[in-house]
PDB file of C-alpha atoms in Angstrom:
ATOM      1  CA  UNK A   1     124.163  47.140 115.919  1.00 52.00           C
ATOM      2  CA  UNK A   2     127.487  49.492 115.552  1.00 68.00           C
ATOM      3  CA  UNK A   3     127.516  51.552 118.704  1.00 81.00           C
ATOM      4  CA  UNK A   4     128.307  54.245 117.656  1.00 89.00           C
ATOM      5  CA  UNK A   5     124.623  54.275 116.108  1.00 92.00           C
ATOM      6  CA  UNK A   6     123.515  53.439 119.256  1.00 91.00           C
ATOM      7  CA  UNK A   7     124.664  56.260 119.984  1.00 92.00           C
ATOM      8  CA  UNK A   8     123.529  58.313 117.358  1.00 93.00           C
ATOM      9  CA  UNK A   9     119.904  56.635 117.944  1.00 92.00           C
ATOM     10  CA  UNK A  10     119.870  57.556 121.540  1.00 91.00           C
ATOM     11  CA  UNK A  11     121.458  61.188 120.117  1.00 91.00           C
ATOM     12  CA  UNK A  12     118.282  61.413 117.914  1.00 92.00           C
ATOM     13  CA  UNK A  13     115.233  60.472 120.658  1.00 89.00           C
ATOM     14  CA  UNK A  14     116.298  63.786 122.400  1.00 84.00           C
ATOM     15  CA  UNK A  15     114.394  65.290 119.772  1.00 84.00           C
ATOM     16  CA  UNK A  16     111.284  65.539 118.245  1.00 76.00           C
ATOM     17  CA  UNK A  17     110.457  63.424 116.036  1.00 70.00           C
ATOM     18  CA  UNK A  18     110.306  65.331 112.711  1.00 77.00           C
ATOM     19  CA  UNK A  19     109.724  63.239 109.291  1.00 86.00           C
ATOM     20  CA  UNK A  20     113.036  63.346 108.492  1.00 93.00           C
ATOM     21  CA  UNK A  21     113.881  61.776 112.248  1.00 92.00           C
ATOM     22  CA  UNK A  22     111.183  59.615 112.222  1.00 92.00           C
ATOM     23  CA  UNK A  23     112.406  58.722 109.798  1.00 93.00           C
ATOM     24  CA  UNK A  24     116.355  57.915 110.513  1.00 95.00           C
ATOM     25  CA  UNK A  25     115.478  55.781 113.865  1.00 93.00           C
ATOM     26  CA  UNK A  26     113.450  53.770 111.821  1.00 92.00           C
ATOM     27  CA  UNK A  27     116.773  53.172 109.506  1.00 91.00           C
ATOM     28  CA  UNK A  28     117.951  52.551 112.718  1.00 91.00           C
ATOM     29  CA  UNK A  29     115.388  50.172 114.534  1.00 91.00           C
ATOM     30  CA  UNK A  30     114.765  48.240 111.576  1.00 91.00           C
ATOM     31  CA  UNK A  31     117.905  47.627 109.608  1.00 89.00           C
ATOM     32  CA  UNK A  32     120.982  46.450 111.749  1.00 87.00           C
ATOM     33  CA  UNK A  33     124.489  47.969 110.118  1.00 90.00           C
ATOM     34  CA  UNK A  34     127.842  46.339 110.758  1.00 87.00           C
ATOM     35  CA  UNK A  35     128.770  50.038 111.079  1.00 89.00           C
ATOM     36  CA  UNK A  36     127.851  53.418 110.887  1.00 92.00           C
ATOM     37  CA  UNK A  37     129.881  53.902 107.146  1.00 93.00           C
ATOM     38  CA  UNK A  38     127.277  51.567 105.119  1.00 93.00           C
ATOM     39  CA  UNK A  39     124.351  53.739 106.977  1.00 95.00           C
ATOM     40  CA  UNK A  40     125.301  56.773 105.794  1.00 95.00           C
ATOM     41  CA  UNK A  41     125.836  55.905 102.594  1.00 94.00           C
ATOM     42  CA  UNK A  42     121.289  54.637 103.018  1.00 94.00           C
ATOM     43  CA  UNK A  43     120.512  57.607 103.635  1.00 96.00           C
ATOM     44  CA  UNK A  44     118.398  60.458 101.180  1.00 95.00           C
ATOM     45  CA  UNK A  45     120.308  64.511 101.322  1.00 96.00           C
ATOM     46  CA  UNK A  46     117.472  66.161 103.518  1.00 95.00           C
ATOM     47  CA  UNK A  47     118.675  63.535 106.182  1.00 96.00           C
ATOM     48  CA  UNK A  48     122.605  64.124 105.672  1.00 97.00           C
ATOM     49  CA  UNK A  49     121.123  67.259 105.699  1.00 96.00           C
ATOM     50  CA  UNK A  50     119.411  66.897 109.189  1.00 95.00           C
ATOM     51  CA  UNK A  51     122.352  65.141 110.948  1.00 96.00           C
ATOM     52  CA  UNK A  52     124.667  67.807 109.800  1.00 96.00           C
ATOM     53  CA  UNK A  53     122.235  70.436 111.901  1.00 94.00           C
ATOM     54  CA  UNK A  54     121.688  68.735 114.452  1.00 95.00           C
ATOM     55  CA  UNK A  55     124.746  66.357 115.361  1.00 96.00           C
ATOM     56  CA  UNK A  56     127.289  69.538 116.384  1.00 96.00           C
ATOM     57  CA  UNK A  57     124.854  70.313 118.795  1.00 95.00           C
ATOM     58  CA  UNK A  58     125.038  66.783 120.123  1.00 95.00           C
ATOM     59  CA  UNK A  59     128.685  66.809 120.236  1.00 97.00           C
ATOM     60  CA  UNK A  60     129.404  69.695 121.782  1.00 97.00           C
ATOM     61  CA  UNK A  61     126.737  69.079 124.575  1.00 96.00           C
ATOM     62  CA  UNK A  62     128.662  65.538 125.241  1.00 96.00           C
ATOM     63  CA  UNK A  63     131.559  67.576 125.773  1.00 97.00           C
ATOM     64  CA  UNK A  64     130.641  69.692 127.404  1.00 96.00           C
ATOM     65  CA  UNK A  65     129.448  66.335 129.377  1.00 96.00           C
ATOM     66  CA  UNK A  66     132.899  65.341 128.907  1.00 97.00           C
ATOM     67  CA  UNK A  67     131.520  62.734 127.129  1.00 96.00           C
ATOM     68  CA  UNK A  68     134.162  61.865 125.103  1.00 96.00           C
ATOM     69  CA  UNK A  69     133.400  58.351 124.032  1.00 95.00           C
ATOM     70  CA  UNK A  70     130.103  59.804 122.994  1.00 95.00           C
ATOM     71  CA  UNK A  71     131.784  62.943 121.161  1.00 96.00           C
ATOM     72  CA  UNK A  72     134.021  60.880 119.646  1.00 96.00           C
ATOM     73  CA  UNK A  73     131.451  57.901 118.354  1.00 95.00           C
ATOM     74  CA  UNK A  74     128.929  60.742 116.936  1.00 96.00           C
ATOM     75  CA  UNK A  75     132.253  62.514 115.463  1.00 96.00           C
ATOM     76  CA  UNK A  76     133.038  59.888 113.399  1.00 94.00           C
ATOM     77  CA  UNK A  77     129.073  59.948 111.811  1.00 95.00           C
ATOM     78  CA  UNK A  78     128.996  63.608 111.117  1.00 96.00           C
ATOM     79  CA  UNK A  79     132.843  63.459 109.636  1.00 96.00           C
ATOM     80  CA  UNK A  80     130.921  60.527 107.294  1.00 95.00           C
ATOM     81  CA  UNK A  81     128.641  62.929 106.317  1.00 94.00           C
ATOM     82  CA  UNK A  82     130.453  65.935 105.289  1.00 84.00           C
TER      83      UNK A  82
END
């Protein structure tokens, strides 16, 4: 699994497994993506919307904790979504 997607999977594990979050986690667990771009292109509209809502808070938290690597990796996914 792509290093960036590992951070995404870890971040999503903190959320209630709504149906949308559950589908995203299943994608990450069942299929191997070579990079975050390949992953983002497989997402459905509601999954993109979910990540657009969740990732800004996760990125902010990572930077507040001075975990710059995690923050930058999550930001890479977020940039592909917008």
